[in-house]
Amino acid sequence: MENNEATRLTESLTQKVDDNDYLSSFTNRYGTYGIVAAAASTVIIHVLFFSLLMGKKKGKKRGVPVEVGGEAGYAVRNARIPQLVQFPWEGANTIAALFEQCCKKYSQNPCMGTRKVIKKDFVTASDGRKFEKLHLGDYEWQTYGQVYQRACLFASGIVNFGHNVDTRVAIFSETRAECQIAFQGCLRQNITVVTIYASLGEDALIHSLNETQVSTLICESKQLKKLAAIRPSLKTITNIIYFEDDENENISDLLGSMGGWNVSSFHEIELLGERAPVPPSLPSKDSLAVIMYTSGSTGLPKGVMITHGNIVAIAAAVMTIIRGLGTNDVYLAYLPLAHVLELAAEVGTAIGYGSPLTLTDTSSKIMRGTKGDASVLKPTLMAAVPAILDRVRDGVLKKVEGTGGLAKKLFDIAYKRRLQAIEGSWFGAWGLERGFWDVIVFKKVRAALGGHIRLILSGGAPLSGNSQRFINICMGAPVSQGYGLTETCAGSAFTEWDETTVGRVGPPVPCCYIKLVNWAEGGYTISDKPMPRGEIVVGGFSVTSGYFNNPEKTDEVYKVDERGMRWFYTGDIGLFHPDGSLEIIDRKKDIVKLQHGEYISLGKAEAALMSSKYVDNLMVHADPFHSYCVALIVLSREVLEKWAEEAGMEYKDFPELCDKAETVSEVQKSLSKVAKDAKLDKFEVPAKIKLVADPWTPESGLVTAALKIKREQIKAKYKDELQKMYH
Ligand SMILES: *[C@@H]1O[C@H](CO)[C@@H](O)[C@H](O)[C@H]1NC(C)=O
Ligand SMILES: *[C@@H]1O[C@H](CO)[C@@H](O)[C@H](O)[C@H]1NC(C)=O
Ligand SMILES: *[C@@H]1O[C@H](CO)[C@@H](O)[C@H](O)[C@H]1NC(C)=O
Ligand SMILES: *[C@@H]1O[C@H](CO)[C@@H](O)[C@H](O)[C@H]1NC(C)=O
């Protein structure tokens, strides 16, 4: 089977797909000849470039200090644009206006592309489970003009359907073209749209719909069953609009069971609009466009109120950040998290819709021998979350490792050369050699994503430096990391396309300022050397209006300064590099005051202790009623068993080994050593530890998909163990 490691992009989001092997086929194809040619040309090119290019790129300023109001701190703005941008252009003050103007300007350009199902099959796995396989057709495009027309029809149709425009509409669906049309349609009637991620679960769904008194719910037909089941809890809903899927087998049965609701398909709404046009009731800049529900780390989700002004400010900023963004770009929309990127639609970019399960040729829902979304669409832009990119890297490396031999050598040489070039210790970054390695080694990796990617945007959580580098090299495209929260309308900082360092999230985007303020108790101040540190506060046009129906929480974290600028206190701790790039280093929530008044940063202690060879993952826990901290340690089984063998330990099974006093003492010693190297204070080193035999996986609910620990869940699960360590 044709293969490519980058296909793991898909699998990571979904389920395991059969392994296949790009490197071994690669070796067969190029064999020894490839290795020799590689080595020879490396020498030649090395000499060539050495004489041509000298010296490293001088540090470029990305963010510069700025005078602002509000609480004293160290504030930075984007270096390229002195004044905050508020609108993409004159007259584009709302999403509705921006969309309308854009659609008129690019009326003949492709806007949204979707694929039809040509054939559908089920395959039965060895364990008896059935998997759906799809053969999808080419992308079929609608122009900006057509999409605008449909949004207008929907805007009329929803009124004719009987939706009371003074009540809210909710959209509960995966990313798809109809979502965007329905969304734009609602906004033309100044209807506020409530968005709820499908992953939030039933309780969250019921809570969100009830809290915002939603009367019309727009969803996918596959959700209808679920809704019918929770019908008694959805008291405010009177209307349901569903997106037709390619086959709605038993939809009429379902509809019968949804008594009391007015149910209509998306298409019927458009027809209702066509029959009797209703004039739009356009919003203004301060109208509420969206209430976006996001999961809180504890308790019920919170609804963040986002105005039209917030979103057009972000759109304006995105246009300045992505170089040359426009009609030549093709964006692959498949992640529900990437709403901000769909704003690219506002500048004439073509958007092809896909799904995580059909992304590449080897994705789990793609029928063998047929094409995945990326290879048909050939996108130039796409978004990803770190968990996906981490797994792409692990997948490729594992495969290279397993293949061994020539292919591995070649890959290693290629990777190392490119890494040196990027880091500036060697000069071939843009040269012939780059082209050489691209053709020989990386081209096939890239083909999995269509071969035209020029920028990958990563957000949602910090991306590890290793993964950033790896994707950078294998995909040949920069990975831009973003930092932002729903409360700041997603993107507050973005790394620029030519950023070569890792671990930073870039300068503030041009629609907001980022300020660090002292958090003295936590030991972070703006006068810290060598770089200012403090709590990250975001101010500007993208700062949202607060939490729906929760003024107390809103007042706690949002402030308006004497100049009228809104600021949001993120609770994240950051530092500014001399070039004006932000780096996230800690979370305020993760800092605990101990009995004798010292503050311990759990995240800092964890990061330091993580470098012990025995540690696979860990959680440091501190109790304010004690003067010391403790830790739960997930062991690296392989390393520990190796030690046990050398130490001549006898044990029945791994859990027993973990419980042995000798083992605990050995791990303690290792922790003390790394703590000393990292200059941790005495109270930051766990006085007692508990070794955990079972790994923490996303499935267990103890870590996130990005493998970040979930403190509350771990605390609950290991309540007894934690208590014991304090007695
Ligand atoms: C729905 O909201 C009302 C207040 O608006 C509240 O009294 C009720 O308990 C809520 N019901 C559910 C199921 O959350
Ligand atoms: C549709 O419903 C009928 C009876 O209600 C059932 O026999 C049939 O298998 C269903 N079809 C599908 C595809 O679920
Ligand atoms: C459904 O729509 C009809 C016609 O618009 C209306 O008379 C009826 O009251 C609606 N039913 C509900 C439950 O809202
Ligand atoms: C639009 O809706 C908002 C509520 O979100 C309301 O305050 C505003 O007056 C409406 N604007 C127009 C132009 O009707």
Coordinates of N, CA and C in Angstrom, one line a residue, residues 394-566:
D394 N 6.3 10.9 16.8 CA 6.6 9.6 17.4 C 6.4 8.4 16.4
G395 N 5.4 8.6 15.6 CA 5.1 7.6 14.5 C 6.2 7.5 13.5
V396 N 6.7 8.6 13.0 CA 7.7 8.6 12.0 C 9.0 8.0 12.7
L397 N 9.3 8.4 13.9 CA 10.6 8.0 14.5 C 10.5 6.5 14.8
K398 N 9.4 6.0 15.2 CA 9.3 4.6 15.5 C 9.5 3.8 14.3
K399 N 8.9 4.2 13.2 CA 9.0 3.5 12.0 C 10.4 3.5 11.5
V400 N 11.1 4.7 11.6 CA 12.5 4.8 11.1 C 13.3 3.8 12.0
E401 N 13.1 3.8 13.3 CA 13.8 3.0 14.2 C 13.6 1.5 13.8
G402 N 12.4 1.1 13.6 CA 12.1 -0.2 13.3 C 12.7 -0.7 11.9
T403 N 12.8 0.2 11.0 CA 13.3 -0.2 9.7 C 14.8 -0.5 9.7
G404 N 15.5 0.4 10.5 CA 16.9 0.2 10.6 C 17.6 0.3 9.3
G405 N 18.9 -0.1 9.3 CA 19.6 -0.2 8.0 C 19.8 1.1 7.3
L406 N 19.8 1.0 6.0 CA 20.2 2.1 5.1 C 19.2 3.2 5.2
A407 N 17.9 2.9 5.2 CA 16.9 3.9 5.3 C 17.0 4.7 6.5
K408 N 17.3 4.1 7.6 CA 17.4 4.8 8.9 C 18.6 5.8 8.8
K409 N 19.7 5.2 8.3 CA 20.9 6.1 8.1 C 20.6 7.3 7.3
L410 N 20.0 7.1 6.2 CA 19.7 8.2 5.3 C 18.8 9.2 6.0
F411 N 17.8 8.7 6.6 CA 16.9 9.6 7.3 C 17.6 10.4 8.4
D412 N 18.5 9.7 9.1 CA 19.2 10.4 10.2 C 20.1 11.5 9.6
I413 N 20.8 11.2 8.5 CA 21.7 12.2 7.9 C 20.8 13.4 7.5
A414 N 19.8 13.1 6.8 CA 18.9 14.1 6.2 C 18.4 15.0 7.3
Y415 N 17.9 14.4 8.4 CA 17.3 15.1 9.5 C 18.4 16.0 10.2
K416 N 19.5 15.4 10.4 CA 20.6 16.2 11.1 C 21.0 17.4 10.3
R417 N 21.2 17.2 9.0 CA 21.6 18.3 8.1 C 20.6 19.4 8.2
R418 N 19.4 19.0 8.0 CA 18.3 20.1 8.0 C 18.2 20.8 9.3
L419 N 18.4 20.0 10.4 CA 18.4 20.6 11.7 C 19.5 21.6 11.9
Q420 N 20.7 21.3 11.5 CA 21.8 22.2 11.6 C 21.5 23.4 10.8
A421 N 21.0 23.2 9.7 CA 20.7 24.4 8.8 C 19.7 25.3 9.5
I422 N 18.7 24.8 10.0 CA 17.7 25.6 10.6 C 18.2 26.3 11.9
E423 N 19.0 25.6 12.6 CA 19.5 26.2 13.9 C 20.7 27.2 13.6
G424 N 21.1 27.2 12.4 CA 22.1 28.2 12.0 C 23.5 27.8 12.3
S425 N 23.7 26.6 12.7 CA 25.1 26.1 12.9 C 25.7 25.7 11.6
W426 N 24.9 25.6 10.6 CA 25.4 25.3 9.2 C 24.6 26.1 8.3
F427 N 25.0 26.3 7.0 CA 24.5 27.4 6.2 C 23.6 26.9 5.1
G428 N 23.1 25.8 5.1 CA 22.4 25.3 3.9 C 20.9 25.5 3.9
A429 N 20.4 26.4 4.8 CA 19.0 26.4 5.0 C 18.1 26.5 3.8
W430 N 18.5 27.3 2.9 CA 17.7 27.5 1.7 C 18.4 27.0 0.4
G431 N 19.4 26.3 0.6 CA 20.2 26.0 -0.5 C 19.9 24.7 -1.3
L432 N 20.8 24.3 -2.1 CA 20.6 23.1 -2.9 C 20.4 21.9 -2.1
E433 N 21.2 21.9 -0.9 CA 21.1 20.7 -0.1 C 19.7 20.5 0.4
R434 N 19.1 21.6 0.7 CA 17.7 21.4 1.2 C 16.8 20.7 0.2
G435 N 17.0 21.2 -1.1 CA 16.2 20.7 -2.2 C 16.5 19.2 -2.3
F436 N 17.8 18.9 -2.2 CA 18.2 17.5 -2.3 C 17.5 16.6 -1.3
W437 N 17.6 17.0 0.0 CA 17.0 16.1 1.0 C 15.5 16.1 0.8
D438 N 14.9 17.2 0.4 CA 13.5 17.2 0.2 C 13.1 16.2 -0.8
V439 N 13.8 16.1 -1.9 CA 13.4 15.2 -3.0 C 13.7 13.7 -2.5
I440 N 14.8 13.5 -1.9 CA 15.2 12.2 -1.5 C 14.4 11.6 -0.4
V441 N 14.3 12.4 0.7 CA 13.7 11.8 1.9 C 12.3 12.3 2.3
F442 N 12.2 13.6 2.2 CA 11.0 14.2 2.8 C 9.7 14.3 1.9
K443 N 10.0 14.2 0.6 CA 8.9 14.4 -0.3 C 7.7 13.5 0.0
K444 N 8.1 12.3 0.3 CA 7.0 11.3 0.5 C 6.2 11.6 1.8
V445 N 6.9 12.0 2.8 CA 6.3 12.4 4.0 C 5.2 13.5 3.7
R446 N 5.7 14.4 2.9 CA 4.8 15.6 2.7 C 3.6 15.2 1.8
A447 N 3.8 14.3 0.9 CA 2.7 13.9 0.0 C 1.4 13.5 0.8
A448 N 1.6 13.0 2.0 CA 0.5 12.6 2.7 C -0.5 13.7 3.0
L449 N 0.1 14.9 3.1 CA -0.8 16.1 3.3 C -1.0 16.9 2.0
G450 N -0.7 16.3 0.9 CA -1.0 16.9 -0.4 C 0.2 17.5 -1.0
G451 N 1.2 17.8 -0.2 CA 2.5 18.3 -0.8 C 2.6 19.8 -1.0
H452 N 1.5 20.5 -0.6 CA 1.6 22.0 -0.8 C 1.5 22.8 0.4
I453 N 1.6 22.2 1.6 CA 1.5 22.9 2.9 C 2.5 24.0 3.0
R454 N 2.1 25.2 3.3 CA 3.1 26.2 3.5 C 3.1 26.7 5.0
L455 N 2.1 26.4 5.7 CA 2.1 26.8 7.1 C 1.1 25.9 7.9
I456 N 1.6 25.4 9.0 CA 0.8 24.6 9.9 C 0.6 25.5 11.2
L457 N -0.6 25.6 11.6 CA -0.9 26.4 12.8 C -1.2 25.4 13.9
S458 N -0.5 25.6 15.0 CA -0.7 24.7 16.2 C -1.2 25.6 17.3
G459 N -2.2 25.1 18.0 CA -2.8 25.8 19.1 C -3.4 24.9 20.1
G460 N -3.9 25.4 21.1 CA -4.7 24.6 22.1 C -3.8 24.2 23.3
A461 N -2.6 24.0 23.1 CA -1.7 23.7 24.2 C -0.2 23.9 23.7
P462 N 0.7 24.0 24.6 CA 2.1 24.2 24.1 C 2.6 23.0 23.4
L463 N 3.3 23.3 22.3 CA 3.9 22.2 21.5 C 5.3 22.0 21.9
S464 N 5.8 20.8 22.1 CA 7.1 20.6 22.5 C 8.1 21.0 21.4
G465 N 9.3 21.5 21.8 CA 10.3 21.9 20.9 C 10.6 20.9 19.9
N466 N 10.8 19.6 20.4 CA 11.1 18.5 19.5 C 10.1 18.3 18.4
S467 N 8.9 18.3 18.7 CA 7.8 18.1 17.7 C 7.8 19.3 16.7
Q468 N 8.0 20.5 17.2 CA 8.0 21.6 16.4 C 9.1 21.5 15.3
R469 N 10.3 21.2 15.8 CA 11.4 21.0 14.8 C 11.1 19.9 13.8
F470 N 10.6 18.8 14.4 CA 10.4 17.6 13.5 C 9.4 17.9 12.4
I471 N 8.3 18.5 12.7 CA 7.3 18.8 11.7 C 7.8 19.8 10.7
N472 N 8.5 20.8 11.3 CA 9.2 21.7 10.5 C 10.1 21.1 9.4
I473 N 10.9 20.2 9.8 CA 11.8 19.5 8.9 C 11.1 18.6 7.9
C474 N 10.3 17.7 8.5 CA 9.7 16.7 7.7 C 8.6 17.3 6.7
M475 N 7.9 18.3 7.2 CA 6.9 18.9 6.3 C 7.4 20.0 5.5
G476 N 8.6 20.5 5.8 CA 9.2 21.6 5.1 C 8.4 22.9 5.2
A477 N 7.6 23.0 6.2 CA 6.8 24.2 6.4 C 6.9 24.6 7.8
P478 N 6.9 25.9 8.1 CA 6.9 26.3 9.5 C 5.7 25.9 10.2
V479 N 5.9 25.7 11.5 CA 4.7 25.5 12.4 C 4.6 26.8 13.2
S480 N 3.5 27.4 13.1 CA 3.2 28.6 13.9 C 2.5 28.2 15.1
Q481 N 3.0 28.6 16.3 CA 2.3 28.3 17.5 C 1.5 29.4 17.9
G482 N 0.3 29.2 18.4 CA -0.5 30.3 18.9 C -0.7 30.2 20.4
Y483 N -1.0 31.3 21.0 CA -1.4 31.3 22.4 C -2.6 32.1 22.5
G484 N -3.6 31.6 23.2 CA -4.8 32.4 23.4 C -5.8 31.5 24.1
L485 N -6.8 32.2 24.6 CA -7.9 31.5 25.3 C -9.2 31.9 24.7
T486 N -10.2 31.2 24.9 CA -11.5 31.6 24.4 C -11.8 33.0 24.8
E487 N -11.5 33.3 26.1 CA -11.8 34.7 26.6 C -11.1 35.8 25.9
T488 N -10.0 35.4 25.2 CA -9.3 36.5 24.4 C -9.5 36.2 22.9
C489 N -10.6 35.5 22.6 CA -11.0 35.2 21.2 C -9.9 34.5 20.5
A490 N -9.3 33.5 21.2 CA -8.3 32.6 20.7 C -7.0 33.3 20.5
G491 N -6.6 33.7 19.3 CA -5.2 34.1 19.1 C -4.8 35.4 19.7
S492 N -3.9 35.3 20.7 CA -3.4 36.6 21.3 C -1.9 36.7 21.0
A493 N -1.3 35.6 20.7 CA 0.2 35.7 20.3 C 0.3 34.6 19.3
F494 N 1.2 34.8 18.3 CA 1.5 33.9 17.2 C 2.9 33.9 16.9
T495 N 3.6 32.8 16.7 CA 5.0 32.8 16.3 C 4.9 33.2 14.8
E496 N 5.9 33.9 14.3 CA 6.0 34.3 12.9 C 6.6 33.2 12.1
W497 N 6.3 33.3 10.8 CA 6.7 32.3 9.9 C 8.2 32.0 9.9
D498 N 9.1 33.0 10.2 CA 10.5 32.8 10.2 C 11.1 32.5 11.5
E499 N 10.3 32.3 12.5 CA 10.7 32.0 13.9 C 11.5 30.6 13.8
T500 N 12.7 30.6 14.4 CA 13.5 29.4 14.3 C 13.7 28.8 15.7
T501 N 13.4 29.6 16.8 CA 13.6 29.1 18.1 C 12.3 28.2 18.4
V502 N 12.5 27.4 19.5 CA 11.3 26.6 19.9 C 10.9 27.0 21.3
G503 N 9.6 26.7 21.6 CA 9.1 26.9 23.0 C 8.5 28.3 23.2
R504 N 8.6 29.1 22.2 CA 8.0 30.5 22.4 C 6.7 30.5 21.6
V505 N 5.8 31.4 22.0 CA 4.5 31.5 21.3 C 4.4 32.8 20.6
G506 N 5.6 33.5 20.4 CA 5.6 34.7 19.5 C 5.2 36.0 20.2
P507 N 5.2 37.1 19.4 CA 4.8 38.4 20.0 C 3.3 38.5 20.0
P508 N 2.7 39.5 20.7 CA 1.3 39.7 20.6 C 0.8 39.9 19.2
V509 N -0.4 39.5 18.9 CA -1.0 39.8 17.6 C -1.3 41.3 17.6
P510 N -1.5 41.9 16.4 CA -1.6 43.4 16.3 C -3.0 43.9 16.8
C511 N -3.9 43.0 17.3 CA -5.2 43.6 17.8 C -5.2 43.6 19.3
C512 N -4.1 43.2 20.0 CA -4.0 43.3 21.4 C -2.6 43.5 21.9
Y513 N -2.6 43.9 23.2 CA -1.3 44.0 23.9 C -1.2 42.9 24.9
I514 N 0.0 42.5 25.2 CA 0.2 41.5 26.3 C 1.1 42.1 27.3
K515 N 0.6 42.1 28.6 CA 1.3 42.7 29.7 C 1.6 41.6 30.7
L516 N 2.8 41.7 31.3 CA 3.1 40.9 32.4 C 2.9 41.7 33.7
V517 N 2.2 41.2 34.7 CA 2.1 41.9 36.0 C 2.7 41.0 37.1
N518 N 3.3 41.7 38.1 CA 3.9 41.0 39.2 C 3.0 40.1 39.8
W519 N 3.5 38.9 40.2 CA 2.8 38.0 41.1 C 3.8 37.7 42.1
A520 N 4.0 38.6 43.1 CA 5.1 38.5 44.0 C 5.0 37.3 44.9
E521 N 3.8 36.9 45.3 CA 3.7 35.7 46.2 C 4.3 34.5 45.4
G522 N 4.0 34.4 44.2 CA 4.4 33.2 43.4 C 5.9 33.3 43.0
G523 N 6.5 34.5 43.3 CA 7.9 34.6 43.0 C 8.2 35.1 41.5
Y524 N 7.2 35.7 40.9 CA 7.4 36.1 39.5 C 7.2 37.6 39.4
T525 N 8.2 38.4 39.0 CA 8.1 39.8 38.9 C 8.7 40.3 37.6
I526 N 8.2 41.5 37.3 CA 8.7 42.1 36.0 C 10.1 42.6 36.1
S527 N 10.6 42.7 37.3 CA 12.0 43.1 37.4 C 13.0 41.8 37.5
D528 N 12.4 40.6 37.3 CA 13.3 39.4 37.3 C 14.3 39.5 36.2
K529 N 15.5 39.0 36.5 CA 16.6 38.9 35.6 C 16.8 37.5 35.1
P530 N 17.2 37.2 33.9 CA 17.5 38.2 32.9 C 16.2 38.7 32.1
M531 N 15.1 38.1 32.4 CA 13.9 38.5 31.6 C 12.7 38.8 32.5
P532 N 11.9 39.8 32.2 CA 10.7 40.1 33.0 C 9.7 38.9 33.0
R533 N 9.2 38.6 34.2 CA 8.2 37.5 34.3 C 7.0 38.0 35.0
G534 N 5.9 37.3 34.9 CA 4.7 37.7 35.6 C 3.5 37.0 35.0
E535 N 2.3 37.4 35.6 CA 1.0 36.8 35.1 C 0.7 37.5 33.8
I536 N 0.3 36.7 32.8 CA -0.1 37.2 31.5 C -1.4 37.9 31.5
V537 N -1.5 39.2 31.1 CA -2.7 39.9 31.0 C -2.9 40.4 29.5
V538 N -4.0 40.1 28.9 CA -4.2 40.5 27.5 C -5.2 41.6 27.5
G539 N -4.9 42.7 26.7 CA -5.8 43.8 26.6 C -5.9 44.2 25.1
G540 N -7.2 44.6 24.8 CA -7.4 45.1 23.4 C -8.7 44.7 22.8
F541 N -8.8 44.8 21.5 CA -10.1 44.6 20.8 C -10.6 43.2 20.8
S542 N -9.7 42.3 21.0 CA -10.1 40.9 21.0 C -10.5 40.3 22.4
V543 N -10.4 41.2 23.4 CA -10.8 40.7 24.7 C -12.3 40.7 24.8
T544 N -12.9 39.5 25.1 CA -14.3 39.3 25.1 C -15.1 40.0 26.2
S545 N -16.4 39.9 26.2 CA -17.2 40.7 27.2 C -17.4 40.0 28.5
G546 N -17.0 38.7 28.6 CA -17.1 38.1 29.9 C -17.9 36.8 29.8
Y547 N -18.2 36.3 31.0 CA -18.9 35.0 31.0 C -20.4 35.2 31.1
F548 N -21.2 34.4 30.3 CA -22.6 34.6 30.3 C -23.2 34.2 31.7
N549 N -24.1 35.2 32.1 CA -24.8 34.9 33.3 C -23.9 34.7 34.6
N550 N -22.7 35.3 34.6 CA -21.8 35.0 35.7 C -21.0 36.3 35.9
P551 N -21.6 37.4 36.4 CA -20.9 38.6 36.6 C -19.8 38.5 37.7
E552 N -19.9 37.6 38.6 CA -18.9 37.6 39.7 C -17.6 37.1 39.1
K553 N -17.7 36.0 38.3 CA -16.5 35.4 37.7 C -15.9 36.4 36.7
T554 N -16.8 37.1 36.0 CA -16.4 38.0 35.0 C -15.6 39.1 35.7
D555 N -16.1 39.7 36.8 CA -15.4 40.8 37.4 C -14.1 40.3 38.0
E556 N -14.0 39.1 38.3 CA -12.7 38.5 38.9 C -11.6 38.6 37.9
V557 N -11.8 38.3 36.6 CA -10.7 38.1 35.7 C -10.7 39.1 34.5
Y558 N -11.8 39.9 34.4 CA -11.8 41.0 33.4 C -11.7 42.3 34.1
K559 N -10.9 43.3 33.6 CA -10.8 44.6 34.2 C -10.8 45.6 33.0
V560 N -11.5 46.8 33.3 CA -11.4 47.9 32.3 C -10.6 49.0 32.8
D561 N -9.6 49.4 32.1 CA -8.7 50.5 32.7 C -9.2 51.9 32.4
E562 N -8.5 52.9 32.9 CA -8.9 54.3 32.9 C -9.0 54.8 31.4
R563 N -8.4 54.1 30.5 CA -8.5 54.5 29.1 C -9.6 53.7 28.4
G564 N -10.3 52.9 29.1 CA -11.4 52.2 28.5 C -11.0 50.9 27.8
M565 N -9.7 50.4 28.0 CA -9.3 49.2 27.4 C -9.7 48.0 28.3
R566 N -10.2 46.9 27.7 CA -10.5 45.7 28.5 C -9.3 44.9 28.6

